[in-house]
XYZ file of C-alpha atoms in Angstrom:
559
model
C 30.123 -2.259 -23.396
C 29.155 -5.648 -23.956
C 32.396 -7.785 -23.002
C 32.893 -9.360 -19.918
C 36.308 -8.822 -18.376
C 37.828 -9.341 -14.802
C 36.416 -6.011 -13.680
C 33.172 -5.306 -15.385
C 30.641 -8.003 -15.226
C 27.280 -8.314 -15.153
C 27.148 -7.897 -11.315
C 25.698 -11.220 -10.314
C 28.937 -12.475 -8.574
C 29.209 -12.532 -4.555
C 30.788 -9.195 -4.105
C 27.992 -7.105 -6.124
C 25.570 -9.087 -4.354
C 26.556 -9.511 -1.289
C 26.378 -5.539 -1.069
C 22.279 -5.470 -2.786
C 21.252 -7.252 -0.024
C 22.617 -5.533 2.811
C 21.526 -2.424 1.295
C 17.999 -4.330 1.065
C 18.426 -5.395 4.618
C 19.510 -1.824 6.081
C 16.509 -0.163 4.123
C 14.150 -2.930 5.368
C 15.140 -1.883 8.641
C 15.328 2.406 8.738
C 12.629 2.196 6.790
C 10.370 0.229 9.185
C 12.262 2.879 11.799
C 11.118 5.692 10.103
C 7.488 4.540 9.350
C 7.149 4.392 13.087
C 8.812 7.654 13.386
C 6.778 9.630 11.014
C 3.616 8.022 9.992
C 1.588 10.439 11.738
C 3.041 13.068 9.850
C 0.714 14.863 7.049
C 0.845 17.721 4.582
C -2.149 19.604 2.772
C -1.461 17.590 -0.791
C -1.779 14.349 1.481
C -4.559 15.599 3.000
C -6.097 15.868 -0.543
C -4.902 12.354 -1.875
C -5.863 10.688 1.045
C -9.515 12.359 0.808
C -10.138 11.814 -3.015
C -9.199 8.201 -2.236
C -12.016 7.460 0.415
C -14.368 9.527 -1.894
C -13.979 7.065 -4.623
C -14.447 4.303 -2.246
C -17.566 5.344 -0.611
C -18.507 5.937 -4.080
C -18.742 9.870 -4.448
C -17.949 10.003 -7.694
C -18.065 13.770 -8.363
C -16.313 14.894 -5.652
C -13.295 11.853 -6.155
C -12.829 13.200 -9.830
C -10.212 15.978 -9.868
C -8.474 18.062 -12.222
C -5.455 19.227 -10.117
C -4.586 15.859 -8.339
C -3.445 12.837 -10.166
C -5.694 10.113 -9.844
C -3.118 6.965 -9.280
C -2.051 6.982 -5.907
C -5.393 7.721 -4.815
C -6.795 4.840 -6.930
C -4.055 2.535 -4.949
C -5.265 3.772 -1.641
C -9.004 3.820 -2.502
C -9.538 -0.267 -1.363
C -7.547 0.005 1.684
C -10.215 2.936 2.992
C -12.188 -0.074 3.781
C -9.928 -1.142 6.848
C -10.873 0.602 9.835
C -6.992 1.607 10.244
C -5.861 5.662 9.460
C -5.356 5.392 5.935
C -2.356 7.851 6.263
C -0.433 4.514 7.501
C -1.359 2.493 4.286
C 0.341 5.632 2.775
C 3.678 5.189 4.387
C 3.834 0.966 3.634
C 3.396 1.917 0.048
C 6.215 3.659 -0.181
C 8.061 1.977 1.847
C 7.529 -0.954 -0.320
C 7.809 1.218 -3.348
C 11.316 2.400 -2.235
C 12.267 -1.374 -2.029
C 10.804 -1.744 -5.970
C 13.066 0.895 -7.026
C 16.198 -0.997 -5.554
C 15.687 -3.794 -7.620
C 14.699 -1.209 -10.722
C 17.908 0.312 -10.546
C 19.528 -2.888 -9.558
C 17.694 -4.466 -13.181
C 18.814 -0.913 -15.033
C 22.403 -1.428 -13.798
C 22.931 -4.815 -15.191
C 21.424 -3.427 -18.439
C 24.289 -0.948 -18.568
C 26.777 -3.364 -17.883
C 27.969 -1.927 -14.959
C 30.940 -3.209 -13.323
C 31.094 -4.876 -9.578
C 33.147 -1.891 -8.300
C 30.746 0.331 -9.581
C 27.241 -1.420 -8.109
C 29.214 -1.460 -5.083
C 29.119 2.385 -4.899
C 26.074 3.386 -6.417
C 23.792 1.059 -4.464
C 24.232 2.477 -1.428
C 23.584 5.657 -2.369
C 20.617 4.851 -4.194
C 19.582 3.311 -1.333
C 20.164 6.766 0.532
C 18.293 8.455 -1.753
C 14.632 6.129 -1.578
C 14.927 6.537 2.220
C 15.026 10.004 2.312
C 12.357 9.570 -0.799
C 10.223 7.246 0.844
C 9.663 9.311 3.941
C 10.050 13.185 3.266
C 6.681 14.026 1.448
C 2.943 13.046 1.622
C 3.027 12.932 -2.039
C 3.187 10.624 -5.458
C 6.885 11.700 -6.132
C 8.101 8.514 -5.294
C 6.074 6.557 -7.174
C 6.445 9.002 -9.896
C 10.278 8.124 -9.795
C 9.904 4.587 -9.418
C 7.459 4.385 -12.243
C 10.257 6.729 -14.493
C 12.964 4.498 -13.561
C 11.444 1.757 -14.508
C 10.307 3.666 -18.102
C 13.755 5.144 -18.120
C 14.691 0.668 -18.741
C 12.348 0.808 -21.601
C 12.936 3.857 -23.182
C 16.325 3.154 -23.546
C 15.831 -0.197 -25.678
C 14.951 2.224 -28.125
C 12.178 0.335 -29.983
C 9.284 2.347 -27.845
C 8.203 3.661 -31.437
C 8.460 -0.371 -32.469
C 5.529 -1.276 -29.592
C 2.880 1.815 -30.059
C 0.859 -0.399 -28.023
C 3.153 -0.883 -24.998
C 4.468 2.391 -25.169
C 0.706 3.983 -25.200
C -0.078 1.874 -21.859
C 3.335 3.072 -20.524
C 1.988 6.990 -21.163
C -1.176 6.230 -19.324
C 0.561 5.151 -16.195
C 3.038 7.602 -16.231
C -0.295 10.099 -16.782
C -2.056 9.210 -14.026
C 0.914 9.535 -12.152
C 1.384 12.536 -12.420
C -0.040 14.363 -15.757
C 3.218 16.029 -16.530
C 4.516 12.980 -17.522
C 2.767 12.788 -20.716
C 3.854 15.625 -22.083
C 7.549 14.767 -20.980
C 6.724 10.751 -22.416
C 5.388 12.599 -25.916
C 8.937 14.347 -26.029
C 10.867 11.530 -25.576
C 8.922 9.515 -27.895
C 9.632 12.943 -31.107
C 13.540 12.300 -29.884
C 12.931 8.610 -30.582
C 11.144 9.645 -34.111
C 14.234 12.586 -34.632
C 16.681 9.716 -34.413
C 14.858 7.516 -37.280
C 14.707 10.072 -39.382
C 18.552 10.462 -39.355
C 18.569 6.724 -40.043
C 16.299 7.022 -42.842
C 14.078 4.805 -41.241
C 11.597 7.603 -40.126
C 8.018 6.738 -42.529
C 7.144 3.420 -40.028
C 8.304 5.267 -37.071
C 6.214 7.937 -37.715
C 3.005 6.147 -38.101
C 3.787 4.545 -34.714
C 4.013 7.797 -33.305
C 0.885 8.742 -34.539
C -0.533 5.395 -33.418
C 0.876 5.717 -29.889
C -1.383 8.842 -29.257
C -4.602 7.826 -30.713
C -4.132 4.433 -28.422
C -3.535 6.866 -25.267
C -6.844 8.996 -26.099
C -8.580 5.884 -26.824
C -7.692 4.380 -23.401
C -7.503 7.866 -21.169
C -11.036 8.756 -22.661
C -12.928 7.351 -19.498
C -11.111 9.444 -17.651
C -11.000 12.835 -19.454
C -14.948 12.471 -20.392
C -15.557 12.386 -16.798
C -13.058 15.279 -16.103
C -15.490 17.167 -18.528
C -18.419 15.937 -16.647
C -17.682 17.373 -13.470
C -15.420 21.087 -14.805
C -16.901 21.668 -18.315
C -13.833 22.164 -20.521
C -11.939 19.370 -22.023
C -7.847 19.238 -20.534
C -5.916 16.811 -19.711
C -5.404 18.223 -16.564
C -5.653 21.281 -14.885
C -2.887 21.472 -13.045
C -0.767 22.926 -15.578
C -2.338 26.187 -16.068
C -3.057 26.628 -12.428
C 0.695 26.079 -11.806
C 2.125 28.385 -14.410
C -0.151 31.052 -13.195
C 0.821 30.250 -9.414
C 4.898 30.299 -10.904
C 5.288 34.119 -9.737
C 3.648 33.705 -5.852
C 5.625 30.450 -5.417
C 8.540 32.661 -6.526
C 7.596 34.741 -3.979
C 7.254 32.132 -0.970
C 10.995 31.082 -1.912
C 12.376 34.763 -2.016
C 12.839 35.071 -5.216
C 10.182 38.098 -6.138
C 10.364 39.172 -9.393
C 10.491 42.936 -9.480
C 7.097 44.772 -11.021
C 5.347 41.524 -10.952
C 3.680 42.621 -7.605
C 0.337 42.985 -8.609
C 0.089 39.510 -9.712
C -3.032 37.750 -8.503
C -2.622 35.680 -5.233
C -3.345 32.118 -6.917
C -3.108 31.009 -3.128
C -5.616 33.088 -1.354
C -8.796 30.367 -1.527
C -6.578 28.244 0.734
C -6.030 30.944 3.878
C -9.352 33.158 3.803
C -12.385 31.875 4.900
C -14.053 29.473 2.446
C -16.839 26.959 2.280
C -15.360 23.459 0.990
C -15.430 22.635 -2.896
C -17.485 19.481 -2.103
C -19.697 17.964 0.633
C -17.150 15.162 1.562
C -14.163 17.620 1.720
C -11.951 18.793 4.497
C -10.774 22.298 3.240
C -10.332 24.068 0.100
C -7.421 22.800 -1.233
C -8.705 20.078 -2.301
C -9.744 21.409 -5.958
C -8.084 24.307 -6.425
C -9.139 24.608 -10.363
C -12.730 24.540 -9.177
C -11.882 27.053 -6.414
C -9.419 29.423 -6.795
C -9.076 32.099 -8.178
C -6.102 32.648 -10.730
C -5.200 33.699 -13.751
C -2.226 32.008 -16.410
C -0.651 33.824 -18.826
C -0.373 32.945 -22.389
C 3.446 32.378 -23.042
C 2.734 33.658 -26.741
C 0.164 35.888 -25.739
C 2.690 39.306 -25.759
C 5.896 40.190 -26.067
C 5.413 41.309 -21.959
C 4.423 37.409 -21.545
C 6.887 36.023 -23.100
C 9.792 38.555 -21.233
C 7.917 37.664 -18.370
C 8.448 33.639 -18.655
C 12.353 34.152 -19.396
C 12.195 36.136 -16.434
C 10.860 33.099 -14.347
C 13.389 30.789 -16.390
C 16.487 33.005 -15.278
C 15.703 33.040 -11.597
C 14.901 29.301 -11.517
C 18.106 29.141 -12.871
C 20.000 31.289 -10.224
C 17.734 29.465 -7.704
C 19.280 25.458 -9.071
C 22.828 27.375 -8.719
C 22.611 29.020 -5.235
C 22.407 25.568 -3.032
C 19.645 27.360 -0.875
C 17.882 24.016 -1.989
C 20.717 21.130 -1.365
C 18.987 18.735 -3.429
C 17.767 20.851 -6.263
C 21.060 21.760 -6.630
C 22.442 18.189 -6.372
C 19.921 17.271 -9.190
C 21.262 19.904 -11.509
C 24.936 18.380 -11.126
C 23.608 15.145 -11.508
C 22.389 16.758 -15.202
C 25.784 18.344 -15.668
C 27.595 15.098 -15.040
C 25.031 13.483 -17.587
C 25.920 16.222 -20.314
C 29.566 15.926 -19.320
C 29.560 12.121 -20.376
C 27.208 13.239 -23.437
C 30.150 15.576 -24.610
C 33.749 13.054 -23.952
C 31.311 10.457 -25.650
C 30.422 12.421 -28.684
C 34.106 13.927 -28.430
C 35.246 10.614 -29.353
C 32.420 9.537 -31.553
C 33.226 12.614 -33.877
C 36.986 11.953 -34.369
C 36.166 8.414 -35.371
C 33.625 9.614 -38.319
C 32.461 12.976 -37.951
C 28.743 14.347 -37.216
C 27.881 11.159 -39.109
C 29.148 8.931 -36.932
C 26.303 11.378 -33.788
C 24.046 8.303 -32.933
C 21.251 9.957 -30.663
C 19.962 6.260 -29.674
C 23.668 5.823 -27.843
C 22.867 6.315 -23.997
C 24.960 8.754 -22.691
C 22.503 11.556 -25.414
C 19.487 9.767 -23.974
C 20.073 9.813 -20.282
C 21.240 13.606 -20.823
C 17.899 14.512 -22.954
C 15.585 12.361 -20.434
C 17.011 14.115 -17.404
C 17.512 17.878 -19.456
C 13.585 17.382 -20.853
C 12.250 16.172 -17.733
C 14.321 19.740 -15.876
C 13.088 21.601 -18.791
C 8.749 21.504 -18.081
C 9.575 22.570 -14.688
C 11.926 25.796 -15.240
C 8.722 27.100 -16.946
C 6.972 27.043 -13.396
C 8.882 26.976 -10.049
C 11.745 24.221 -8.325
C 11.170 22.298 -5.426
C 13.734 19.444 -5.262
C 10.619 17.107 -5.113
C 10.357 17.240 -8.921
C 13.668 16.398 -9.931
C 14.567 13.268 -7.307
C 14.240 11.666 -10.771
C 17.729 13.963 -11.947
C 19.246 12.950 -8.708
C 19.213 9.359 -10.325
C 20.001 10.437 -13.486
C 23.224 12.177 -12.383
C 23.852 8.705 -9.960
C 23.812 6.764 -13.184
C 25.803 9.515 -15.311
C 28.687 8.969 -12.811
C 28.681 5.399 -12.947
C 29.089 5.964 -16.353
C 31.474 8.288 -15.621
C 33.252 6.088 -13.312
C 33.456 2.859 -15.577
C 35.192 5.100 -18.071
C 38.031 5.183 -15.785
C 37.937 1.711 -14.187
C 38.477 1.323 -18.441
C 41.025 3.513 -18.990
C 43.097 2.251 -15.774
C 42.595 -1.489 -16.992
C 44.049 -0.723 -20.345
C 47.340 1.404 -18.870
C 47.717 -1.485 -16.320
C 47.141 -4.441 -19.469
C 44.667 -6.046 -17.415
C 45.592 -5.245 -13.348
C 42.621 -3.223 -12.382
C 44.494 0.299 -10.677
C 43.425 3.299 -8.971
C 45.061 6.607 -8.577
C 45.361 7.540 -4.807
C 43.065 10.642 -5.183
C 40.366 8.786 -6.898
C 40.161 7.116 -3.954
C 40.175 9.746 -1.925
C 37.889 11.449 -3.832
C 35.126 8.461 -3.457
C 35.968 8.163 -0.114
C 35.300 12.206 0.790
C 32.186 12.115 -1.678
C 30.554 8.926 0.150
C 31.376 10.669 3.497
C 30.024 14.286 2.713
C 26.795 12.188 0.835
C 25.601 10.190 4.201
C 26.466 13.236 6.245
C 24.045 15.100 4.504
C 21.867 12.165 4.480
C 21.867 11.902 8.430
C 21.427 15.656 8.899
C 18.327 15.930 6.427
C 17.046 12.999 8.847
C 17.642 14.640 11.757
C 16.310 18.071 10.533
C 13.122 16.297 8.981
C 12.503 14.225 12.056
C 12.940 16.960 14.896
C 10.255 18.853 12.579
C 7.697 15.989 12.142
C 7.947 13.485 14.804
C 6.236 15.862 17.658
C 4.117 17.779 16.054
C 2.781 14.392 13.707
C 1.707 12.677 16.691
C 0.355 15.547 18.963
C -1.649 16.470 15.510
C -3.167 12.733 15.288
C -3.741 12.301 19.142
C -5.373 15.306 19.413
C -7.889 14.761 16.074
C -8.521 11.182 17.759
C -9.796 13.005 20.504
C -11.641 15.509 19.024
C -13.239 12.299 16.937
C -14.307 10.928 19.971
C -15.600 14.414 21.945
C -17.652 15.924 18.898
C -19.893 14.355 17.119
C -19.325 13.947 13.256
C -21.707 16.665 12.317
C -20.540 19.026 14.420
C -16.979 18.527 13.670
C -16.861 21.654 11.640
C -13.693 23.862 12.381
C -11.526 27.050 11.642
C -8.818 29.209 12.386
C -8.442 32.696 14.019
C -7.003 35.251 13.105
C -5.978 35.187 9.706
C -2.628 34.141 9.255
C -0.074 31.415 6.470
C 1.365 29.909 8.891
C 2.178 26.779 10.752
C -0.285 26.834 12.907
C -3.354 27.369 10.361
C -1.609 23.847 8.488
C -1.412 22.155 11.576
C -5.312 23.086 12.093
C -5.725 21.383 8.788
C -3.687 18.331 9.544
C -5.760 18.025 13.025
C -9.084 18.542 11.372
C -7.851 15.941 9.126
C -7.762 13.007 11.511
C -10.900 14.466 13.171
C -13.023 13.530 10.398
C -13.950 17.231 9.719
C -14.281 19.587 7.766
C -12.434 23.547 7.767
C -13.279 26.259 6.792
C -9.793 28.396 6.735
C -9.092 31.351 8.597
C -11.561 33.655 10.302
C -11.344 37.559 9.610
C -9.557 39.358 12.685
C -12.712 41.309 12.959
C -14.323 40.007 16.179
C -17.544 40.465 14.704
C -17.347 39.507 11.732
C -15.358 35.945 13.255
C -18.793 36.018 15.619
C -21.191 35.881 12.644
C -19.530 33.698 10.415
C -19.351 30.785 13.371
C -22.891 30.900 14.296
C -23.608 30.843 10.628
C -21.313 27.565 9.727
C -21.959 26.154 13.078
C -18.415 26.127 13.721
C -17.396 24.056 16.860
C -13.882 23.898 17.178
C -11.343 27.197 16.431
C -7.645 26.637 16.506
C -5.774 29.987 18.212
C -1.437 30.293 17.737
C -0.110 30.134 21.335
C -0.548 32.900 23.367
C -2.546 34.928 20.999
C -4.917 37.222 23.520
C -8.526 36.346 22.876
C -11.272 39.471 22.836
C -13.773 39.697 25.389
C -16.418 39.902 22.673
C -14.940 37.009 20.570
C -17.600 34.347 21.035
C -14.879 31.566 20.895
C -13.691 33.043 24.079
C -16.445 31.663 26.485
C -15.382 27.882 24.999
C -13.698 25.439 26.213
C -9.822 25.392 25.913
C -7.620 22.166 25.195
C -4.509 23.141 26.914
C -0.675 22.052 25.279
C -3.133 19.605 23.065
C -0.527 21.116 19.569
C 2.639 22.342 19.912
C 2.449 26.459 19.711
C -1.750 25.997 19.355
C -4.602 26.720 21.595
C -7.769 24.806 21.009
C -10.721 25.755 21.421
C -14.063 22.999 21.332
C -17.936 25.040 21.395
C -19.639 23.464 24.748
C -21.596 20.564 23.776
C-alpha cells in the first residue's frame, strides 16, 4: 500500500482537497442550522450530564461523583456553568465543534491508509453525513466517544501500543472517562496486540508492557475510583455495567422484543416513573443516580446453567434485532462489520495461498479494523442495541469499503496497465448507494426535527417562565397520573430549565396525590392534555397554563 501511483496518492492534491473543505464548509454551515434548530432540545441522560456538571462547579462534590454517568463530558461542561447562558447550548457547540475534529481525524486516518483521491472523494462526504446526524441526534457523550475512538482507532493501528505502556495507559483513561466501557474494550484490544507477539515470538517484553499498561491506569484512575468508594461503598469501576445487564431484559421489552418466561423480571426502571424523592439535594429527578436509587437486580452470567441460557437468549434476539432494519442504523452498523470481515477474509484468502496459516499476520489492518469493530459490537450484544453505541461500526464499515473500494480501483489499474477504468455498474452502484445514503440522511432530519424543534422550545420557554413566576424554593414539581410517557419526560425536560426539582409521577389515587403534595410542597403538576381533573384533586383549584407544552396542561399552586 505504500506506492504512489497516478490514482492512489496520499490525498493532498487539489481534487481530494478541494472536496475536505467543502465538506468542512457545508458542515460549518447545517451544523450552525441545526444548533439553532435544536438546541433547546433535551433528553433525561442530558438532563443528568448537564446537572453533575454544575454540581462539580458549585463545588458539591458528593452529589457530582457518579457511578452510572461518565465523568468527561461533564468535566468539559463544568467551567462553562459559570456563564450565565443555558448550559444546554455550550452542549450543542461542543459537538458541533467535535463533529468538525472528527473530519480532520478521519481525514488524518485516511492518509494513513493510503487512500486514493477517488476514494476520499466518496467517503468524506459521507462521513460528513454521518457527524451531522451525530452531532445533533442525542444529548449524550456518543460523539465524543466516537471521536475520541477514531482518533485511538489511528494509534492502535501503529501497532506499537504495547511499545508505549505509558501512552497507551493515558489513552485508556480518556477513553474511561468517556465512557467506562471503553476500558474493557481498550484492555481487549491491547491481549489482541499481546496474541499477535506471541505468534512472532516476541511476546516476554510485550507482556510486561501489558502488565505495565494496567498498573499505570490504576495508578492514574485511583483519584477517581477512591472517591467512587467514598460516596457508594464498594470498589467498581463503574456501575453502569451491572445496572445495564440487569436492565438488558426491560429494555428488551421497551423495543418489543420480550423474551418469553422472563416476565417476572424486576422493573430496573420503576425509580424513574413512581413517585420518588431525588438521590441528592442539588438534583432534578431520580435518574440522576440510578445505582444509588434503583432498584435492580443483575444476574451472574456463570451463576447457573438458567443464567447462562438466559444471556444466549438476550444474544440471539439482539441478533435478530441488528438483522430486522426496525433500527436503520443499527442495522447499517452491522453491514459496516460484515464489509470489514468481508475484506478480513479476500485478504487472508490471498495471504494463505502465498504461505499458508504462517504467512496470518493479525497486525495487517483489514484483521484489526474487523476485531476493533467485532469487539467493540461484542460488549454490547451482552446487554441491549440502540444504534447510539455502534456510530463507531458505522465508521468502521465506511473505512472497510474504502478498503474495499481501493481493491478495485487496483485491480482495474492493473487490467487497464495503468488507465484508471470503471465498469458501468460500479458506477451505478456508487451513484444509487450515495443517493439512497443522503435520502436517508434528509429523512432522519426531517423526522428528528418535526419531533424536537416544537416541543424543545415550548419546553425551554415555558421553564423560563416558570423560573421567573416561582420562586427557586418553591420550584418543586410532579406529574399526575402515573404514566411512561411523553408527557411525564417533557415534565422533566421543563422542570429542567426551571431550575427545579421532580419528584415523578403522582399515584392516580386522588388522595393519596393530595397528601403527598402538601407533604413535598409541590407547586407545579404537569397533567397530559385533556386528562379530566377530580373535584377533590387539590391541583384542581390551581392555576392552569393553557397550550404552555404541546399535549400538556400545567398547573402552578397560587402564590
Amino acid at each position: 500500500m505504500a506506492q504512489v501511483n497516478s490514482w492512489k496518492s496520499t490525498g493532498r492534491e487539489a481534487p481530494a482537497f478541494s472536496v475536505f473543505n467543502s465538506m468542512v464548509a457545508c458542515y460549518s454551515v447545517a451544523g450552525l442550522l441545526m444548533f439553532y434548530l435544536v438546541c433547546c432540545h433535551i433528553n433525561p441522560d442530558g438532563i443528568a450530564y448537564l446537572t453533575i456538571a454544575k454540581n462539580y462547579a458549585n463545588g458539591n462534590w458528593h452529589a457530582a461523583i457518579n457511578a452510572y454517568w461518565s465523568p468527561l463530558l461533564s468535566w468539559i461542561l463544568s467551567p462553562f456553568s459559570f456563564i450565565p447562558v443555558e448550559l444546554l447550548f455550550f452542549y450543542y457547540a461542543l459537538n458541533f465543534f467535535l463533529g468538525l475534529a472528527g473530519l480532520f481525524v478521519f481525514r488524518q486516518l485516511m492518509r494513513q491508509l493510503e487512500f486514493g483521491k477517488p476514494v476520499q472523494v466518496l467517503l468524506i462526504p459521507v462521513f460528513t453525513g454521518f457527524m451531522l446526524l451525530f452531532a445533533f441526534r442525542f444529548m449524550t457523550p456518543d460523539l465524543m466517544v466516537v471521536v475520541l475512538l477514531l482518533m485511538f482507532l489511528r494509534f492502535w493501528l501503529k501497532t506499537d501500543a504495547l511499545d508505549r505502556p505509558l501512552i497507551t495507559s493515558l489513552w485508556l483513561l480518556v477513553l474511561y472517562f468517556a465512557k467506562p466501557y471503553n476500558f474493557i474494550f481498550g484492555a481487549g484490544l491491547l491481549a489482541y496486540d499481546l496474541l499477535a507477539r506471541f505468534r512472532q515470538k516476541k511476546g516476554s517484553k510485550a507482556f510486561q508492557n501489558f502488565l505495565l499498561i494496567f498498573v499505570y491506569f490504576l495508578l492514574l484512575a485511583s483519584p477517581w475510583l477512591i472517591a467512587i468508594h467514598w460516596k457508594y461503598g464498594e470498589w467498581m469501576l463503574s456501575g453502569a455495567g451491572g445496572f445495564n445487564h440487569g436492565a438488558a431484559l426491560v429494555n428488551l421489552g421497551f423495543l418489543g422484543l420480550d423474551i418469553p418466561g422472563m416476565e417476572s423480571i424486576k422493573d430496573s426502571y420503576a425509580f424513574m416513573f413512581r413517585f420518588g424523592v431525588q438521590p441528592h439535594e442539588y438534583s432534578v429527578f431520580a435518574w440522576e443516580d440510578p445505582v444509588l436509587m434503583a432498584d435492580y437486580n443483575d444476574y451472574n452470567i456463570l451463576g447457573s446453567v438458567d443464567n447462562f441460557l438466559l444471556q444466549l437468549r438476550v444474544i440471539w434476539v439482539n441478533f435478530r434485532y441488528l438483522l430486522s432494519f426496525k433500527d436503520v442504523l443499527l442495522s447499517i452498523s452491522f453491514a459496516g462489520l460484515l464489509l470489514a470481515g468481508l475484506k478480513a477474509i479476500l485478504y487472508g484468502k490471498k495471504q494463505f495461498r502465498n504461505g499458508g496459516w504462517a504467512a496470518i499476520r493479525l497486525n495487517d489492518i483489514p484483521y484489526r479494523l474487523f476485531f476493533f469493530g467485532s469487539l467493540y459490537l461484542l460488549g454490547y450484544m451482552l446487554l441491549f442495541l440502540e444504534n447510539r453505541y455502534l456510530w463507531i461500526n458505522l465508521i468502521v464499515g465506511l473505512i472497510a469499503a474504502g478498503l474495499l473500494i481501493e481493491d478495485y480501483f487496483g485491480q482495474a489499474q492493473a487490467r487497464a496497465s495503468g488507465k484508471s477504468t470503471l465498469k458501468w455498474w460500479f458506477m451505478i452502484g456508487l451513484v444509487l448507494g450515495a443517493v439512497s445514503f443522503y435520502t436517508f440522511l434528509f429523512r432522519t432530519f426531517s423526522v428528528m426535527l418535526e419531533k424536537m424543534e416544537p416541543a424543545g422550545y415550548k419546553e425551554y420557554a415555558l421553564g423560563r417562565e416558570i423560573k421567573s413566576l416561582v420562586k427557586q424554593e418553591n420550584r418543586i414539581a410532579a406529574h399526575w397520573p402515573y404514566v411512561r410517557e411523553y408527557s411525564l419526560f417533557s415534565s422533566w425536560f421543563t422542570t429542567y430549565f426551571a431550575g427545579g426539582k421532580h419528584f415523578n409521577c403522582l399515584p392516580d389515587d386522588e388522595d393519596a396525590a393530595n397528601n403527598l403534595i402538601n407533604k413535598h410542597r409541590i407547586n407545579i403538576v404537569f397533567v397530559p392534555e385533556g386528562k379530566p381533573l377530580p373535584g377533590n384533586l387539590v391541583v384542581s383549584k390551581w392555576v392552569k397554563l393553557d397550550d404552555a407544552i404541546p399535549e400538556m396542561d400545567v398547573y402552578l399552586r397560587p402564590q
